[in-house]
C-alpha cells in the first residue's frame, strides 16, 4: 500500500501531463496537474524547513565542529521567517486600506525588504564577485597544456577571453584588410580571422553542435527513464522504506 | 624567479585581480563596442515590433547575478519604453521581485508619462518554476488572478483582455539559471511558437545556443552582450546615448577587458612555470 498508492499517483500524473501535451482536448487536465505540483511544493517547503531545523539543532546539541555556524543559520532562518510571516513594516495596499495583511511582503520599507537590501543582496553579490579571484588563481595553477586536448582548450580559451572584450577588435581588426591586400580577395573572406568574429564562430558552430548532441542525448535518456517510471519499472524514486 | 612563481602565494594573484578591476571601475574606462550579429538579432526582434505591442518581461535572476544581468534588464526596459510597448513584468525567482522594482522605478524616473496599469504592470513573483510557465501559457487567470499589489487583473486596463501569454507579441527573459530561458523555450516559445529573446549569464550562454535562431530569436551573453545591446540602442536613440546611467554595461566592459588580459597572462605564466618545471624534472 505504502508503495502502490504513490506509484499510482505518479503514473496518473505522468500520463495526464503526457496526454495534455499531445491531445488538445486534455490541455486543461495538464494545467490542473501542474497546479497540484505547486500545492505539493508548498508542503515540500515545510518539510525542507523542518529538516533544516532538525539537522542544525542536532549539530548544536552535540556541539559538533562548526556548531556556531548552525546557530547563525538557525537565527537567520527564524528571524527571516518571522519577519516575513508577520509582514513586519508592510503597509496595507491603497486598494484595500482596511486589510493590513494584503500588502506586498517585499515592498520597499518592509522588514523583509530591509533584510533583502542589507543582508541578502550584499552577501550574494559578494559571493558571486569573489569568483573572479578564485578563477584567476585556478587559471594560474590548473590550466596547463599537458596534452593535445588541453592545449586545444587553452587556445580556445584565449580566443574567447580576448574575443569577448575590445582586445579582440583592437588586436585583429586589421587582419581582413591585410589578407585581402595579399591575396586579392575581398576582406569579408577573412572576417573570421578577427578574434571577435572567431569567438562568434566557436559559439555558433562547435559549441552549438556539441551542445545539441548532448541535449538530444539527455532528452532521449529522460524519455526512456520517464517511461520506466510511468510503467512502474523503475521505483527507485520511492525510496527504501 | 622560477622558485618564486612556482610557489606563488595566491594572495598575490588576488591582489593583481583587485587592481585589474579597480582601476577601470574607478576610472570609468569604457571602450567602443562592435555589435555582433547575435545582438543585432535581439535588437531587431524588439525594434521591428509595432508601437503598443504586448511584451512579457520575465526577470529570472537574483542579486548574485545582478552585476552581470542588471544592465541588460535596464536596457531591455528602456528599449521597450522607447518603443511604447505594453510591458508585463514577472519573475520566477523568489528574490527577483526587487529586480522588477528596479525596472519600474527606472520607468517612473525616466519616463514619467508612462502609467502603471496602462503602460506597464507587474505580476510579481510566482512560485512553481516551469510549472508557472506551463499554466500561464494556456490559462493565466488560473495561476495569476492579481498583479503584484493584489489588484484583480480585470481592474487593470492593460490586463483586462489577457487570458494567457500566447497573446503576447514577444517574451523577453533575463535568466541566471533554472527556471529561466531554457524553460521558457521548452514550455512557451517552442510549443506555441512565441517570439522570444533572452539575456543570460556567461556560463549559461553556451547551453542556450542550440535553441537559436528558431526557438530563441537571439541571445545577449553576459555583460559583453549587454554592452553591445546598449551600443545598438545608443545608435538608434540619441536621448539614451546621452544618459550616463544607460551605459552601465559598457563601463563594466573596461574591468572585463583588463581582467581577461590578466587571466591570459596568468595562464601563459602558469604554463611557462609548468614547462620549465617539467624540464627540470619537478613539475607537478
XYZ file of N, CA and C in Angstrom, chain A residues 17 20-21 27-28 30-32 34-35 37-38 45 93 95-96 102 104-108 113 116 120-122 124-125 128-129 132-137 139-141 143-146 154 157-158 160-169 173 194 196-197 200 203-204 207-208 211-212 215, chain B residues 5 8-10 13-14 17-18 31-32 34 38 63-66 68 94-95 97-99 101 105 125 127-128 131 134-135 138-139 142-143 148-152 192 205-207 209-213 221-222 224-225 253 256-257 260-261 263-264 266-271 274-275 278 284:
414
model
N -0.113 14.487 -17.844
C 0.752 15.519 -18.446
C 1.143 15.149 -19.873
N -1.893 15.665 -22.071
C -2.216 17.089 -22.289
C -1.278 17.734 -23.305
N -0.102 17.148 -23.491
C 0.842 17.704 -24.464
C 0.423 17.349 -25.890
N -5.870 19.484 -22.606
C -4.919 20.530 -22.214
C -5.163 21.021 -20.784
N -6.426 21.207 -20.432
C -6.743 21.754 -19.101
C -6.404 20.755 -17.998
N -3.781 18.940 -17.893
C -2.360 19.183 -17.635
C -2.168 20.379 -16.710
N -2.964 21.452 -16.948
C -2.884 22.650 -16.088
C -3.202 22.272 -14.654
N -4.269 21.486 -14.483
C -4.686 21.096 -13.133
C -3.586 20.312 -12.424
N -0.425 20.401 -13.033
C 0.700 21.300 -12.741
C 0.409 22.117 -11.488
N -0.845 22.529 -11.309
C -1.194 23.298 -10.107
C -1.095 22.397 -8.861
N 1.084 20.227 -8.473
C 2.524 20.230 -8.189
C 2.885 21.444 -7.315
N 2.310 22.598 -7.674
C 2.598 23.818 -6.902
C 2.128 23.671 -5.463
N 8.233 22.798 1.056
C 8.900 23.906 1.758
C 8.868 23.660 3.264
N -2.390 47.757 1.142
C -2.412 48.347 -0.199
C -3.447 49.472 -0.305
N -5.631 49.971 -2.468
C -6.939 49.477 -2.897
C -7.747 48.890 -1.730
N -7.038 48.287 -0.771
C -7.717 47.675 0.385
C -7.101 48.212 1.672
N -2.974 42.445 3.426
C -2.993 42.302 1.962
C -1.821 43.000 1.271
N 2.072 44.035 0.034
C 3.123 43.251 -0.619
C 4.262 43.023 0.372
N 4.560 41.740 0.645
C 5.509 41.394 1.703
C 6.912 41.936 1.477
N 7.275 42.193 0.224
C 8.664 42.625 -0.025
C 8.713 44.050 -0.581
N 7.682 44.842 -0.255
C 7.687 46.232 -0.746
C 8.778 47.029 -0.029
N 9.225 48.095 -0.658
C 10.273 48.927 -0.084
C 9.805 49.480 1.259
N 12.148 43.524 3.127
C 12.934 44.280 2.143
C 14.248 44.750 2.778
N 16.508 41.889 2.803
C 16.961 41.677 1.415
C 18.048 42.685 1.046
N 20.847 39.968 2.304
C 20.872 39.032 1.164
C 21.610 39.619 -0.032
N 21.248 40.853 -0.389
C 21.832 41.470 -1.582
C 23.356 41.583 -1.478
N 23.900 42.228 -0.401
C 25.380 42.327 -0.361
C 26.080 40.981 -0.240
N 25.080 37.847 -1.321
C 25.079 37.048 -2.558
C 25.923 37.712 -3.646
N 25.846 39.058 -3.709
C 26.641 39.762 -4.720
C 28.134 39.575 -4.430
N 29.329 36.071 -5.450
C 29.455 35.946 -6.902
C 30.709 36.678 -7.386
N 30.942 37.865 -6.822
C 32.083 38.673 -7.252
C 33.414 37.996 -6.899
N 35.706 35.735 -9.369
C 36.757 36.254 -10.262
C 38.134 35.972 -9.667
N 38.262 36.131 -8.356
C 39.556 35.930 -7.701
C 39.944 34.453 -7.724
N 38.992 33.595 -7.434
C 39.295 32.154 -7.412
C 39.570 31.609 -8.817
N 38.821 32.139 -9.804
C 39.046 31.688 -11.181
C 40.450 32.094 -11.639
N 40.869 33.315 -11.266
C 42.210 33.788 -11.649
C 43.276 32.891 -11.032
N 43.106 32.565 -9.773
C 44.067 31.704 -9.079
C 44.098 30.307 -9.720
N 43.253 29.571 -12.786
C 43.819 29.670 -14.131
C 45.337 29.564 -14.069
N 45.924 30.194 -13.075
C 47.386 30.182 -12.940
C 47.899 28.790 -12.572
N 47.153 28.091 -11.724
C 47.658 26.820 -11.188
C 47.234 25.578 -11.984
N 45.386 25.454 -15.304
C 45.156 25.451 -16.750
C 46.470 25.178 -17.483
N 46.827 23.901 -17.647
C 48.121 23.522 -18.204
C 47.958 22.826 -19.567
N 48.882 23.102 -20.474
C 48.866 22.450 -21.792
C 49.543 21.087 -21.684
N 48.896 20.159 -20.952
C 49.529 18.865 -20.666
C 49.431 17.892 -21.842
N 42.968 25.314 -24.242
C 43.702 26.509 -23.828
C 43.630 27.597 -24.902
N 40.228 29.012 -25.114
C 40.007 29.935 -24.000
C 40.634 31.290 -24.293
N 41.837 31.297 -24.858
C 42.498 32.567 -25.201
C 41.642 33.357 -26.192
N 38.434 33.118 -26.822
C 37.169 33.598 -26.254
C 37.427 34.714 -25.241
N 38.464 34.555 -24.409
C 38.764 35.587 -23.407
C 39.056 36.932 -24.078
N 39.823 36.899 -25.154
C 40.161 38.150 -25.839
C 39.016 38.610 -26.749
N 38.364 37.635 -27.377
C 37.282 37.972 -28.310
C 36.063 38.566 -27.640
N 35.890 38.299 -26.344
C 34.741 38.837 -25.621
C 35.029 40.206 -25.016
N 36.144 40.829 -25.435
C 36.442 42.192 -24.973
C 36.893 43.019 -26.176
N 37.177 44.275 -25.919
C 37.642 45.161 -27.007
C 39.004 44.725 -27.524
N 39.735 43.961 -26.711
C 41.069 43.497 -27.126
C 40.987 42.726 -28.443
N 39.931 41.944 -28.612
C 39.750 41.148 -29.824
C 39.694 42.029 -31.058
N 38.920 43.105 -30.980
C 38.792 44.032 -32.113
C 40.117 44.770 -32.317
N 41.599 43.685 -35.877
C 40.715 44.396 -36.795
C 41.371 44.589 -38.178
N 39.306 37.559 -37.396
C 39.296 38.516 -36.287
C 38.849 37.768 -35.034
N 37.075 38.560 -32.436
C 35.663 38.670 -32.024
C 34.762 37.820 -32.924
N 35.082 37.820 -34.231
C 34.287 37.007 -35.164
C 34.549 35.515 -34.929
N 32.567 34.313 -32.079
C 31.193 34.062 -32.511
C 31.080 32.724 -33.226
N 31.251 29.788 -30.774
C 29.988 29.617 -30.054
C 28.903 29.051 -30.973
N 28.908 29.519 -32.222
C 27.830 29.161 -33.143
C 28.002 27.820 -33.827
N 30.456 24.774 -30.537
C 29.703 24.760 -29.276
C 28.257 24.341 -29.498
N 27.639 24.925 -30.529
C 26.223 24.622 -30.796
C 26.051 23.148 -31.145
N 26.628 20.964 -28.001
C 25.525 21.098 -27.035
C 24.236 20.472 -27.543
N 24.005 20.587 -28.863
C 22.797 19.966 -29.437
C 22.860 18.453 -29.263
N 22.249 17.657 -25.672
C 20.839 17.900 -25.312
C 19.942 16.785 -25.847
N 57.704 32.038 -8.660
C 56.449 31.803 -9.391
C 55.864 30.425 -9.075
N 54.160 30.672 -5.826
C 53.488 31.979 -5.689
C 52.268 31.882 -4.759
N 52.267 32.725 -3.761
C 51.138 32.801 -2.838
C 49.927 33.333 -3.608
N 48.797 32.641 -3.486
C 47.647 33.047 -4.307
C 47.136 34.439 -3.936
N 47.937 36.868 -6.519
C 47.008 36.833 -7.669
C 45.729 37.599 -7.330
N 45.253 37.402 -6.096
C 44.048 38.132 -5.665
C 44.296 39.639 -5.740
N 44.284 40.818 -9.326
C 42.915 40.871 -9.851
C 42.177 42.092 -9.287
N 42.407 42.357 -8.005
C 41.774 43.530 -7.379
C 42.194 44.805 -8.118
N 35.190 51.221 -23.675
C 35.790 51.045 -24.998
C 34.682 50.924 -26.044
N 35.023 51.187 -27.310
C 33.980 51.074 -28.347
C 33.457 49.638 -28.439
N 31.547 46.742 -30.855
C 31.145 46.351 -32.212
C 29.945 45.408 -32.042
N 24.467 38.317 -33.392
C 23.544 37.784 -32.377
C 22.809 38.911 -31.640
N 20.079 38.776 -6.702
C 21.200 39.705 -6.545
C 22.555 39.101 -6.899
N 22.724 37.780 -6.773
C 24.001 37.148 -7.096
C 24.427 37.415 -8.529
N 23.469 37.479 -9.432
C 23.791 37.682 -10.859
C 23.491 39.101 -11.305
N 23.126 39.934 -10.354
C 22.717 41.292 -10.728
C 23.833 42.067 -11.428
N 25.948 41.071 -13.432
C 26.066 40.638 -14.825
C 24.793 40.937 -15.629
N 12.440 33.660 -6.296
C 11.903 34.305 -5.087
C 12.504 35.686 -4.819
N 13.767 35.868 -5.163
C 14.401 37.161 -4.889
C 14.421 38.062 -6.117
N 11.746 39.790 -7.310
C 10.790 40.901 -7.307
C 11.462 42.282 -7.203
N 12.495 42.429 -6.349
C 13.167 43.736 -6.330
C 13.824 44.092 -7.665
N 14.114 43.070 -8.484
C 14.681 43.350 -9.812
C 13.614 44.025 -10.690
N 11.240 45.790 -9.460
C 11.087 47.130 -8.886
C 12.123 48.101 -9.456
N 10.934 51.406 -11.210
C 11.440 52.693 -10.710
C 12.129 53.473 -11.828
N 6.367 37.983 -8.144
C 6.970 36.640 -8.114
C 5.886 35.570 -8.078
N 5.617 31.406 -7.528
C 6.334 30.174 -7.187
C 5.882 29.037 -8.090
N 6.783 28.111 -8.362
C 6.410 26.941 -9.163
C 7.301 26.712 -10.365
N 6.456 25.082 -13.851
C 5.017 24.830 -13.722
C 4.221 26.093 -14.011
N 4.073 26.608 -17.731
C 3.170 25.622 -18.345
C 1.705 26.034 -18.213
N 1.374 26.632 -17.060
C -0.030 27.007 -16.842
C -0.359 28.321 -17.531
N -1.363 28.766 -21.248
C -2.713 28.461 -21.736
C -3.810 29.140 -20.905
N -3.541 29.348 -19.616
C -4.581 29.935 -18.762
C -3.949 30.746 -17.629
N -5.821 31.294 -14.010
C -5.852 30.186 -13.055
C -4.748 30.323 -12.000
N -3.607 30.845 -12.407
C -2.456 30.931 -11.509
C -2.154 32.353 -11.077
N 1.033 42.267 -8.716
C 1.923 42.188 -7.559
C 1.300 42.822 -6.304
N 0.407 43.792 -6.509
C -0.143 44.524 -5.371
C -1.539 44.050 -4.975
N -1.969 42.956 -5.538
C -3.258 42.379 -5.154
C -4.447 42.913 -5.938
N -4.223 43.708 -6.951
C -5.330 44.229 -7.757
C -5.729 43.174 -8.797
N -7.023 42.912 -8.896
C -7.510 41.918 -9.858
C -7.142 42.297 -11.291
N 4.237 26.839 -28.594
C 3.228 27.815 -29.046
C 3.805 28.842 -30.020
N 25.179 30.900 -21.434
C 25.077 31.204 -22.874
C 25.398 30.007 -23.786
N 26.519 29.297 -23.569
C 26.799 28.176 -24.498
C 25.689 27.126 -24.524
N 25.000 26.948 -23.413
C 23.936 25.937 -23.343
C 22.683 26.369 -24.091
N 22.724 28.314 -26.966
C 22.956 28.499 -28.406
C 22.203 27.490 -29.278
N 22.048 26.225 -28.832
C 21.326 25.270 -29.694
C 19.899 25.698 -30.025
N 19.304 26.593 -29.241
C 17.907 26.995 -29.498
C 17.804 28.147 -30.497
N 18.943 28.664 -30.916
C 18.958 29.818 -31.827
C 19.067 29.322 -33.278
N 18.355 29.859 -34.231
C 17.507 31.037 -34.177
C 16.008 30.748 -34.097
N 24.672 37.473 -24.386
C 25.502 36.686 -23.473
C 26.278 37.589 -22.542
N 25.878 37.567 -21.266
C 26.594 38.262 -20.193
C 26.770 39.764 -20.456
N 29.078 41.402 -21.941
C 29.514 41.750 -23.302
C 28.292 41.937 -24.206
N 27.357 41.000 -24.116
C 26.126 41.099 -24.907
C 25.360 42.356 -24.535
N 32.607 46.790 -19.114
C 33.487 46.101 -20.062
C 34.946 46.506 -19.885
N 36.211 44.175 -17.420
C 36.280 42.840 -18.016
C 37.495 42.718 -18.939
N 37.778 43.778 -19.690
C 38.921 43.744 -20.612
C 40.220 43.507 -19.832
N 40.338 40.019 -18.202
C 40.580 38.949 -19.178
C 42.052 38.928 -19.614
N 42.621 40.117 -19.822
C 44.044 40.167 -20.218
C 44.901 39.596 -19.090
N 43.992 37.352 -16.967
C 43.796 35.894 -16.970
C 44.687 35.237 -18.037
N 44.723 35.857 -19.220
C 45.557 35.308 -20.298
C 47.024 35.299 -19.859
N 48.179 35.260 -16.805
C 48.357 34.267 -15.729
C 48.457 32.851 -16.307
N 47.624 32.555 -17.297
C 47.662 31.215 -17.907
C 49.012 31.000 -18.603
N 49.477 32.028 -19.330
C 50.763 31.898 -20.035
C 51.894 31.703 -19.019
N 51.919 32.539 -17.976
C 52.979 32.432 -16.956
C 52.900 31.067 -16.265
N 51.682 30.651 -15.952
C 51.491 29.353 -15.289
C 52.036 28.216 -16.142
N 51.839 28.308 -17.466
C 52.330 27.263 -18.362
C 53.855 27.308 -18.530
N 55.147 25.655 -15.636
C 54.927 24.209 -15.763
C 55.978 23.563 -16.662
N 56.243 24.185 -17.834
C 57.200 23.584 -18.776
C 58.644 23.672 -18.264
N 58.916 21.011 -15.759
C 58.976 19.669 -16.368
C 60.388 19.390 -16.905
N 54.598 19.497 -11.280
C 53.531 18.809 -10.560
C 52.475 18.373 -11.538
